[in-house]
Short mmCIF file of C-alpha atoms in Angstrom, two decimals:
data_model
loop_
_atom_site.label_atom_id
_atom_site.label_comp_id
_atom_site.label_asym_id
_atom_site.label_seq_id
_atom_site.Cartn_x
_atom_site.Cartn_y
_atom_site.Cartn_z
CA UNK A 1 -66.85 -167.60 80.67
CA UNK A 2 -65.81 -165.14 77.90
CA UNK A 3 -68.68 -163.61 75.78
CA UNK A 4 -68.31 -162.79 72.14
CA UNK A 5 -67.95 -159.16 70.95
CA UNK A 6 -71.30 -157.52 70.00
CA UNK A 7 -70.27 -157.10 66.32
CA UNK A 8 -68.93 -160.66 66.03
CA UNK A 9 -72.25 -161.91 67.64
CA UNK A 10 -74.27 -160.05 65.07
CA UNK A 11 -72.23 -161.56 62.14
CA UNK A 12 -72.48 -165.17 63.68
CA UNK A 13 -76.37 -164.68 64.16
CA UNK A 14 -76.85 -163.44 60.48
CA UNK A 15 -74.72 -166.38 59.18
CA UNK A 16 -76.76 -168.84 61.12
CA UNK A 17 -80.05 -167.28 60.01
CA UNK A 18 -78.94 -167.45 56.40
CA UNK A 19 -77.63 -170.90 56.51
CA UNK A 20 -80.87 -172.06 58.31
CA UNK A 21 -82.96 -170.48 55.45
CA UNK A 22 -80.96 -172.20 52.79
CA UNK A 23 -81.21 -175.43 54.41
CA UNK A 24 -85.05 -175.10 54.75
CA UNK A 25 -85.33 -174.16 51.09
CA UNK A 26 -83.26 -177.37 50.17
CA UNK A 27 -85.41 -179.58 52.59
CA UNK A 28 -88.63 -178.33 51.31
CA UNK A 29 -87.64 -178.91 47.61
CA UNK A 30 -86.61 -182.36 48.47
CA UNK A 31 -90.07 -182.95 50.12
CA UNK A 32 -88.51 -183.75 53.45
CA UNK A 33 -90.16 -180.82 55.21
CA UNK A 34 -93.53 -179.51 54.40
CA UNK A 35 -94.04 -175.91 53.05
CA UNK A 36 -95.90 -174.92 56.17
CA UNK A 37 -93.44 -176.29 58.51
CA UNK A 38 -90.72 -174.61 56.53
CA UNK A 39 -92.51 -171.29 56.87
CA UNK A 40 -93.02 -171.71 60.65
CA UNK A 41 -89.36 -172.56 61.12
CA UNK A 42 -88.39 -169.61 58.97
CA UNK A 43 -90.27 -167.12 61.05
CA UNK A 44 -88.87 -168.60 64.07
CA UNK A 45 -85.35 -168.19 62.93
CA UNK A 46 -86.26 -164.52 61.84
CA UNK A 47 -87.51 -163.79 65.28
CA UNK A 48 -84.35 -165.17 66.83
CA UNK A 49 -82.23 -163.18 64.39
CA UNK A 50 -84.24 -159.91 65.40
CA UNK A 51 -83.74 -160.69 69.07
CA UNK A 52 -79.99 -161.04 68.40
CA UNK A 53 -79.86 -157.63 66.76
CA UNK A 54 -81.79 -156.03 69.50
CA UNK A 55 -79.52 -157.50 72.05
CA UNK A 56 -76.25 -156.27 70.29
CA UNK A 57 -77.92 -152.79 69.84
CA UNK A 58 -78.66 -152.62 73.45
CA UNK A 59 -75.02 -153.74 74.48
CA UNK A 60 -73.63 -151.03 72.16
CA UNK A 61 -75.95 -148.43 73.73
CA UNK A 62 -74.70 -149.59 77.15
CA UNK A 63 -71.11 -149.31 76.10
CA UNK A 64 -71.69 -145.70 74.83
CA UNK A 65 -73.43 -144.67 78.07
CA UNK A 66 -70.43 -146.16 80.06
CA UNK A 67 -67.93 -144.09 77.96
CA UNK A 68 -70.03 -140.94 78.49
CA UNK A 69 -70.08 -141.75 82.27
CA UNK A 70 -66.27 -142.21 82.44
CA UNK A 71 -65.73 -138.86 80.58
CA UNK A 72 -68.10 -137.11 82.91
CA UNK A 73 -66.17 -138.50 85.88
CA UNK A 74 -63.03 -137.31 84.48
CA UNK A 75 -64.47 -133.86 84.11
CA UNK A 76 -65.85 -133.96 87.56
CA UNK A 77 -62.38 -134.90 88.93
CA UNK A 78 -60.82 -131.97 86.84
CA UNK A 79 -63.24 -129.59 88.33
CA UNK A 80 -62.64 -130.72 91.73
CA UNK A 81 -58.82 -130.43 91.31
CA UNK A 82 -59.35 -127.01 89.93
CA UNK A 83 -61.67 -126.08 93.00
CA UNK A 84 -58.90 -127.27 95.24
CA UNK A 85 -56.21 -125.27 93.46
CA UNK A 86 -58.38 -122.14 93.70
CA UNK A 87 -58.79 -122.74 97.24
CA UNK A 88 -55.13 -122.97 97.84
CA UNK A 89 -54.61 -119.95 95.80
CA UNK A 90 -57.22 -117.94 97.91
CA UNK A 91 -55.35 -119.18 101.08
CA UNK A 92 -52.04 -117.98 99.70
CA UNK A 93 -53.38 -114.69 98.75
CA UNK A 94 -55.64 -114.20 101.94
CA UNK A 95 -54.01 -111.55 104.13
CA UNK A 96 -51.04 -111.00 101.89
CA UNK A 97 -51.37 -107.22 101.67
CA UNK A 98 -51.68 -107.07 105.47
CA UNK A 99 -48.60 -109.25 105.85
CA UNK A 100 -46.63 -107.12 103.46
CA UNK A 101 -47.66 -103.94 105.33
CA UNK A 102 -46.59 -105.46 108.76
CA UNK A 103 -43.23 -106.49 107.22
CA UNK A 104 -42.73 -103.01 105.98
CA UNK A 105 -43.45 -101.47 109.29
CA UNK A 106 -41.19 -103.91 110.96
CA UNK A 107 -38.48 -103.13 108.43
CA UNK A 108 -39.03 -99.44 109.34
CA UNK A 109 -38.72 -99.95 113.08
CA UNK A 110 -35.50 -101.86 112.57
CA UNK A 111 -34.15 -99.08 110.32
CA UNK A 112 -34.96 -96.46 112.88
CA UNK A 113 -33.56 -98.31 115.68
CA UNK A 114 -30.28 -98.54 113.82
CA UNK A 115 -29.48 -94.76 113.68
CA UNK A 116 -25.88 -94.16 112.80
CA UNK A 117 -24.95 -97.69 111.61
CA UNK A 118 -23.25 -98.33 108.35
CA UNK A 119 -24.52 -99.95 105.19
CA UNK A 120 -23.90 -103.45 106.49
CA UNK A 121 -27.43 -103.22 107.93
CA UNK A 122 -28.67 -103.55 104.41
CA UNK A 123 -27.93 -107.32 104.75
CA UNK A 124 -30.87 -107.75 107.11
CA UNK A 125 -33.10 -105.84 104.82
CA UNK A 126 -32.00 -107.79 101.79
CA UNK A 127 -33.01 -111.07 103.61
CA UNK A 128 -36.44 -109.80 104.37
CA UNK A 129 -36.90 -108.64 100.68
CA UNK A 130 -35.75 -112.21 99.58
CA UNK A 131 -38.44 -113.75 101.72
CA UNK A 132 -40.92 -111.39 99.87
CA UNK A 133 -39.52 -112.57 96.64
CA UNK A 134 -40.04 -116.27 97.74
CA UNK A 135 -43.65 -115.55 98.71
CA UNK A 136 -44.37 -114.02 95.17
CA UNK A 137 -42.63 -117.20 93.56
CA UNK A 138 -45.16 -119.47 95.43
CA UNK A 139 -48.00 -117.46 94.17
CA UNK A 140 -46.70 -117.64 90.67
CA UNK A 141 -46.27 -121.48 91.04
CA UNK A 142 -49.92 -121.78 92.06
CA UNK A 143 -51.08 -119.71 89.27
CA UNK A 144 -49.25 -122.00 86.80
CA UNK A 145 -50.79 -125.14 88.34
CA UNK A 146 -54.26 -123.33 87.74
CA UNK A 147 -53.33 -122.78 84.21
CA UNK A 148 -52.57 -126.44 83.75
CA UNK A 149 -55.77 -127.46 85.21
CA UNK A 150 -57.50 -124.96 82.97
CA UNK A 151 -55.85 -126.63 79.91
CA UNK A 152 -57.29 -130.08 81.08
CA UNK A 153 -60.68 -128.44 81.58
CA UNK A 154 -60.60 -127.04 78.12
CA UNK A 155 -59.82 -130.48 76.64
CA UNK A 156 -62.67 -132.17 78.65
CA UNK A 157 -65.07 -129.31 77.55
CA UNK A 158 -64.16 -130.11 73.86
CA UNK A 159 -64.77 -133.86 74.50
CA UNK A 160 -67.96 -133.22 76.11
CA UNK A 161 -69.17 -131.01 73.23
CA UNK A 162 -69.09 -134.19 71.23
CA UNK A 163 -71.46 -136.01 73.49
CA UNK A 164 -75.20 -135.93 72.60
CA UNK A 165 -76.09 -136.28 76.28
CA UNK A 166 -74.24 -132.93 77.54
CA UNK A 167 -76.57 -130.09 77.96
CA UNK A 168 -76.12 -126.45 77.25
CA UNK A 169 -76.10 -125.50 80.99
CA UNK A 170 -73.15 -127.67 81.74
CA UNK A 171 -71.11 -126.32 78.68
CA UNK A 172 -71.86 -122.77 79.91
CA UNK A 173 -70.71 -123.72 83.38
CA UNK A 174 -67.40 -125.15 82.02
CA UNK A 175 -66.90 -121.89 79.91
CA UNK A 176 -67.56 -119.64 82.93
CA UNK A 177 -65.07 -121.52 84.99
CA UNK A 178 -62.61 -121.14 82.16
CA UNK A 179 -63.12 -117.33 82.00
CA UNK A 180 -62.84 -116.79 85.71
CA UNK A 181 -59.60 -118.62 85.75
CA UNK A 182 -58.38 -116.48 82.91
CA UNK A 183 -59.36 -113.36 84.83
CA UNK A 184 -57.78 -114.65 88.08
CA UNK A 185 -54.59 -115.52 86.34
CA UNK A 186 -54.32 -112.01 84.87
CA UNK A 187 -55.03 -110.38 88.11
CA UNK A 188 -52.40 -112.41 90.02
CA UNK A 189 -49.95 -111.80 87.29
CA UNK A 190 -50.48 -108.01 87.62
CA UNK A 191 -50.24 -108.35 91.32
CA UNK A 192 -46.98 -110.14 91.06
CA UNK A 193 -45.50 -107.44 88.91
CA UNK A 194 -46.71 -104.67 91.44
CA UNK A 195 -45.17 -106.46 94.21
CA UNK A 196 -41.86 -106.98 92.49
CA UNK A 197 -41.89 -103.30 91.58
CA UNK A 198 -42.64 -102.43 95.26
CA UNK A 199 -39.86 -104.49 96.42
CA UNK A 200 -37.39 -102.99 94.25
CA UNK A 201 -38.50 -99.44 95.19
CA UNK A 202 -38.50 -100.24 98.85
CA UNK A 203 -34.98 -101.55 98.70
CA UNK A 204 -33.84 -98.47 96.79
CA UNK A 205 -35.33 -96.00 99.42
CA UNK A 206 -33.84 -98.07 102.26
CA UNK A 207 -30.49 -97.90 100.67
CA UNK A 208 -30.76 -94.08 100.23
CA UNK A 209 -31.98 -93.55 103.72
CA UNK A 210 -29.21 -95.50 105.33
CA UNK A 211 -26.74 -93.57 103.13
CA UNK A 212 -27.93 -90.24 104.19
CA UNK A 213 -28.39 -91.19 107.97
CA UNK A 214 -24.64 -92.73 107.92
CA UNK A 215 -23.33 -89.49 106.22
CA UNK A 216 -25.12 -86.90 108.35
CA UNK A 217 -25.87 -88.82 111.74
CA UNK A 218 -29.10 -86.82 112.83
CA UNK A 219 -29.12 -85.95 116.59
CA UNK A 220 -32.60 -86.80 117.16
CA UNK A 221 -35.46 -88.85 115.67
CA UNK A 222 -36.95 -87.49 112.43
CA UNK A 223 -40.59 -87.90 111.01
CA UNK A 224 -41.02 -90.46 108.26
CA UNK A 225 -40.08 -89.60 104.63
CA UNK A 226 -42.05 -90.54 101.51
CA UNK A 227 -45.66 -90.01 101.08
CA UNK A 228 -46.32 -86.34 101.39
CA UNK A 229 -42.65 -85.78 102.36
CA UNK A 230 -39.64 -85.91 100.05
CA UNK A 231 -38.37 -89.43 99.33
CA UNK A 232 -34.85 -90.53 100.51
CA UNK A 233 -33.47 -90.88 96.92
CA UNK A 234 -34.31 -87.33 96.05
CA UNK A 235 -32.87 -86.15 99.44
CA UNK A 236 -29.79 -87.95 98.72
CA UNK A 237 -29.48 -86.20 95.21
CA UNK A 238 -29.84 -82.63 96.97
CA UNK A 239 -27.38 -83.59 99.83
CA UNK A 240 -24.80 -84.78 97.12
CA UNK A 241 -25.15 -81.27 95.31
CA UNK A 242 -24.60 -79.43 98.68
CA UNK A 243 -21.47 -81.48 99.46
CA UNK A 244 -20.02 -81.07 95.98
CA UNK A 245 -20.97 -77.34 95.30
CA UNK A 246 -20.89 -75.98 98.82
CA UNK A 247 -24.03 -73.98 98.30
CA UNK A 248 -24.27 -71.13 100.68
CA UNK A 249 -27.98 -70.48 100.26
CA UNK A 250 -30.43 -73.32 99.85
CA UNK A 251 -34.11 -72.37 99.20
CA UNK A 252 -36.79 -74.91 99.68
CA UNK A 253 -40.49 -74.37 98.59
CA UNK A 254 -42.26 -76.22 101.41
CA UNK A 255 -41.07 -77.30 104.79
CA UNK A 256 -40.85 -80.35 107.08
CA UNK A 257 -38.31 -83.17 107.68
CA UNK A 258 -36.60 -82.51 104.35
CA UNK A 259 -35.65 -78.97 105.84
CA UNK A 260 -33.89 -80.58 108.63
CA UNK A 261 -31.94 -83.00 106.41
CA UNK A 262 -30.90 -80.05 104.12
CA UNK A 263 -29.95 -78.18 107.33
CA UNK A 264 -27.58 -81.00 108.46
CA UNK A 265 -26.01 -81.13 104.83
CA UNK A 266 -25.43 -77.24 104.84
CA UNK A 267 -24.13 -77.49 108.38
CA UNK A 268 -21.60 -80.03 107.50
CA UNK A 269 -20.63 -79.11 103.99
CA UNK A 270 -21.88 -75.69 102.91
CA UNK A 271 -21.43 -73.54 105.88
CA UNK A 272 -24.38 -71.42 104.67
CA UNK A 273 -28.24 -71.54 105.50
CA UNK A 274 -31.37 -73.11 104.40
CA UNK A 275 -34.52 -70.94 103.88
CA UNK A 276 -37.80 -72.92 103.75
CA UNK A 277 -41.02 -71.25 102.65
CA UNK A 278 -44.32 -72.57 104.22
CA UNK A 279 -47.80 -71.25 103.42
CA UNK A 280 -49.46 -72.83 106.40
CA UNK A 281 -48.85 -70.97 109.66
CA UNK A 282 -49.47 -74.03 111.92
CA UNK A 283 -47.12 -76.22 109.82
CA UNK A 284 -44.59 -73.56 109.67
CA UNK A 285 -44.56 -73.55 113.52
CA UNK A 286 -44.37 -77.28 113.69
CA UNK A 287 -41.36 -77.26 111.27
CA UNK A 288 -39.66 -74.55 113.53
CA UNK A 289 -40.06 -76.83 116.47
CA UNK A 290 -38.57 -79.73 114.53
CA UNK A 291 -35.57 -77.57 113.54
CA UNK A 292 -35.20 -76.53 117.10
CA UNK A 293 -35.11 -80.20 118.35
CA UNK A 294 -32.15 -80.80 116.10
CA UNK A 295 -30.20 -77.77 117.10
CA UNK A 296 -30.42 -76.37 113.58
CA UNK A 297 -32.11 -73.01 114.46
CA UNK A 298 -28.79 -71.06 113.34
CA UNK A 299 -28.81 -72.97 110.08
CA UNK A 300 -32.57 -73.37 109.03
CA UNK A 301 -34.99 -70.57 108.74
CA UNK A 302 -38.72 -71.44 108.29
CA UNK A 303 -40.48 -68.48 106.69
CA UNK A 304 -44.14 -68.22 106.86
CA UNK A 305 -45.40 -67.09 103.27
CA UNK A 306 -49.09 -67.18 102.74
CA UNK A 307 -50.29 -67.97 99.26
CA UNK A 308 -51.16 -64.89 97.22
CA UNK A 309 -52.31 -64.40 93.55
CA UNK A 310 -49.17 -64.27 91.34
CA UNK A 311 -49.21 -62.32 88.16
CA UNK A 312 -51.88 -61.84 85.68
CA UNK A 313 -52.42 -65.74 85.64
CA UNK A 314 -53.74 -65.60 89.16
CA UNK A 315 -51.82 -68.72 90.22
CA UNK A 316 -51.47 -68.98 94.03
CA UNK A 317 -47.89 -68.88 95.16
CA UNK A 318 -45.87 -67.85 98.27
CA UNK A 319 -45.90 -64.05 99.04
CA UNK A 320 -42.93 -62.72 96.98
CA UNK A 321 -42.09 -60.47 99.81
CA UNK A 322 -40.65 -63.43 101.71
CA UNK A 323 -37.74 -63.80 99.16
CA UNK A 324 -37.00 -60.24 98.53
CA UNK A 325 -33.59 -60.28 100.55
CA UNK A 326 -32.37 -63.49 98.93
CA UNK A 327 -29.78 -63.45 96.20
CA UNK A 328 -27.03 -66.03 95.14
CA UNK A 329 -29.18 -69.04 95.60
CA UNK A 330 -26.99 -72.10 94.96
CA UNK A 331 -29.84 -74.96 95.21
CA UNK A 332 -33.55 -74.36 94.74
CA UNK A 333 -35.79 -77.48 95.88
CA UNK A 334 -39.31 -76.99 94.54
CA UNK A 335 -41.65 -79.30 96.57
CA UNK A 336 -44.35 -76.84 97.29
CA UNK A 337 -47.02 -75.52 97.38
CA UNK A 338 -49.22 -78.58 97.58
CA UNK A 339 -50.53 -79.69 94.19
CA UNK A 340 -54.09 -79.38 95.47
CA UNK A 341 -53.85 -75.64 95.71
CA UNK A 342 -54.03 -75.18 91.93
CA UNK A 343 -52.92 -77.19 88.73
CA UNK A 344 -49.70 -75.15 88.11
CA UNK A 345 -49.15 -73.96 91.61
CA UNK A 346 -45.32 -74.63 91.47
CA UNK A 347 -44.79 -72.74 88.06
CA UNK A 348 -44.06 -69.26 89.73
CA UNK A 349 -40.83 -70.66 91.34
CA UNK A 350 -38.63 -70.13 88.48
CA UNK A 351 -40.01 -66.82 87.29
CA UNK A 352 -39.70 -65.41 90.88
CA UNK A 353 -36.50 -67.13 92.12
CA UNK A 354 -34.35 -67.73 88.88
CA UNK A 355 -33.23 -64.04 88.95
CA UNK A 356 -32.13 -64.60 92.54
CA UNK A 357 -29.99 -67.72 91.68
CA UNK A 358 -26.30 -68.07 91.22
CA UNK A 359 -25.14 -68.55 87.75
CA UNK A 360 -24.31 -72.32 88.50
CA UNK A 361 -27.39 -72.95 90.65
CA UNK A 362 -29.33 -76.23 90.47
CA UNK A 363 -33.11 -76.35 90.53
CA UNK A 364 -34.80 -79.53 91.45
CA UNK A 365 -38.55 -80.00 90.93
CA UNK A 366 -40.04 -82.87 92.84
CA UNK A 367 -43.04 -85.23 91.94
CA UNK A 368 -42.73 -85.06 88.19
CA UNK A 369 -44.57 -88.36 87.93
CA UNK A 370 -47.78 -86.27 88.15
CA UNK A 371 -49.06 -84.63 84.96
CA UNK A 372 -49.25 -80.96 86.58
CA UNK A 373 -45.56 -81.11 87.61
CA UNK A 374 -44.49 -82.36 84.21
CA UNK A 375 -46.24 -79.57 82.50
CA UNK A 376 -44.51 -77.26 84.90
CA UNK A 377 -41.14 -78.39 83.92
CA UNK A 378 -42.08 -78.38 80.19
CA UNK A 379 -43.34 -74.82 80.41
CA UNK A 380 -40.06 -73.79 82.21
CA UNK A 381 -37.90 -75.28 79.52
CA UNK A 382 -39.96 -73.64 76.70
CA UNK A 383 -40.00 -70.25 78.30
CA UNK A 384 -36.50 -70.18 79.65
CA UNK A 385 -34.22 -71.34 76.90
CA UNK A 386 -31.11 -70.78 79.01
CA UNK A 387 -32.26 -73.75 81.28
CA UNK A 388 -31.48 -77.46 80.27
CA UNK A 389 -33.40 -80.25 82.13
CA UNK A 390 -32.69 -83.78 83.10
CA UNK A 391 -34.99 -86.26 84.45
CA UNK A 392 -34.01 -87.93 87.67
CA UNK A 393 -35.34 -91.52 88.41
CA UNK A 394 -36.66 -90.82 91.89
CA UNK A 395 -39.39 -92.45 93.41
CA UNK A 396 -41.98 -89.79 92.66
CA UNK A 397 -40.04 -88.42 89.70
CA UNK A 398 -37.82 -85.38 89.71
CA UNK A 399 -36.45 -82.83 87.24
CA UNK A 400 -32.98 -81.24 87.60
CA UNK A 401 -32.57 -77.91 85.66
CA UNK A 402 -29.43 -75.92 85.12
CA UNK A 403 -28.39 -73.00 83.05
CA UNK A 404 -26.69 -73.84 79.66
CA UNK A 405 -23.01 -73.54 79.67
CA UNK A 406 -21.84 -70.31 78.13
#
């Protein structure tokens, strides 16, 4: 049986009560019903009308409670969905740095096992980088879903603020969840950008390394590049200059695997020699052993040159006596001394060695992404107006300097 709506029931009850009152008045006036009986009947009708009002009010209160309960259930469902999405995101991100590191090491092993192969090996590396990009896309999709759930949550929060039964504690909890999702979304977006930048940089370095390996074909394994050592892209720049200019004397401030690469380039294209300055005697000996293992001892000379105080500025630099016999330097690579020795420790390279350079010499300063090296390059350009500098987009930054024409 279908029941009447509360509002209609209230109207019907009021109409009935009013009609009954009018009827009692008419009957009493006609003498059919006594005044006392009319009053009793009127009271009864009034009580029934009040009961109807109470009943209708109760039904309206129950309806409001049901609506509040329904909204609360929708909020609970949205919170549960958000919690599930966050759990999926945490699962996706869990261990991602370790997996990326393992993938990088695997790529390095594949590359080192392919010495002497041509650029077609890049196809394999490209596939692996594509897999990395796919993983980043999945993380992005999860973050976007979290953002959608966050919008739903904000809408529900607005609805709940309209309900008188929602406590301040619950509202604060919803706000806290929204703030945490905002922070998490920003962190993941930043991480995605870093991953994409790292993938592009890794591809660039792999390409440069394959180029120089295919060109020079080293006769023995070499220590890894990057990190403390020179990056493959700046070595490719140096090797290109040796191939084009046929530099007879190459001077390197610092020593290590880069000394061997420069030795191979000079041996193939320049027919000259490489002189590497090293302040650490033990490292100088290790570099000599590396040169000997590659059969480059007649091309590369590692000179032990302890750091001494240079000029009135007391900047530590290689003992100048180690370069007194050098002249006609065609290429100068400044990758030492280590920056930890002093803020401007690489500055003396140009004051000491520029007079010993050929007129068309190239000077390459590595690590110009660091503030100290940028300051060194700026100071060289200010104090030696005959030099012109060009920034080179290497992994760690590089500045190429040459004498102005004329």
